[in-house]
C-alpha positions as MATLAB code, in Angstrom:
seq = 'KVSDAETGEEKWIDTSSLYMRNTYEKWWANHIEVIKNIFKRCGVDSTELRTDLDYVNPLIKLFEKR';
ca = [
     -78.766    5.462  -39.809;
     -76.629    8.532  -38.087;
     -76.638   11.764  -38.855;
     -73.850   14.366  -38.542;
     -75.301   17.617  -36.564;
     -72.706   20.145  -38.336;
     -72.564   18.790  -41.959;
     -76.293   16.865  -42.178;
     -74.132   13.998  -43.669;
     -76.092   10.798  -42.841;
     -74.721    6.953  -43.180;
     -75.745    3.577  -42.008;
     -73.693    1.981  -39.254;
     -73.826   -2.139  -39.154;
     -74.110   -2.333  -35.411;
     -74.485   -6.219  -35.953;
     -70.827   -6.179  -37.127;
     -68.550   -7.274  -34.018;
     -65.610   -5.689  -35.776;
     -67.557   -2.370  -36.012;
     -68.272   -2.576  -32.336;
     -65.013   -3.375  -31.259;
     -63.380   -0.481  -33.605;
     -65.869    2.219  -32.141;
     -65.260    1.016  -28.512;
     -61.544    1.452  -28.684;
     -61.752    4.732  -30.523;
     -64.062    6.107  -27.807;
     -61.957    4.815  -25.263;
     -58.997    6.643  -26.964;
     -61.277    9.800  -27.213;
     -62.142    9.873  -23.611;
     -58.369    9.813  -22.821;
     -57.392   12.464  -25.084;
     -60.099   14.753  -23.486;
     -59.206   13.741  -20.047;
     -55.422   14.537  -20.535;
     -56.585   18.074  -22.043;
     -58.484   18.884  -19.266;
     -55.672   17.884  -16.793;
     -53.346   19.936  -18.397;
     -55.557   22.703  -18.396;
     -56.341   22.363  -14.743;
     -60.064   21.665  -15.762;
     -61.981   19.661  -13.132;
     -64.580   16.984  -14.967;
     -66.366   13.854  -14.259;
     -68.077   11.376  -16.335;
     -72.101   11.568  -16.652;
     -73.560    8.612  -18.143;
     -77.257    8.200  -19.442;
     -77.742    4.993  -17.867;
     -76.691    5.707  -14.489;
     -77.695    8.507  -11.868;
     -75.756   11.768  -12.280;
     -76.076   13.024   -8.912;
     -73.205   11.158   -7.184;
     -70.491   11.831   -9.812;
     -71.468   15.628   -9.645;
     -71.320   15.334   -5.781;
     -68.028   14.193   -5.963;
     -66.682   16.872   -8.532;
     -68.118   19.570   -6.331;
     -66.337   17.965   -3.078;
     -62.922   18.038   -4.946;
     -63.378   21.675   -5.608;
];
């Protein structure tokens, strides 16, 4: 069950569905590309931080670029 923080709407997502997982994966990859392109057009530096990896190295690389 997931909840939309802005609207409070709740719904169930069937994560056992391969179709649903693939659809979400494609949506997320497209979303990230859109965000990266917006940042690039605006001259904004960015980096990707993940919850399953250490955040220090990506931040160091970001600051070294600047």
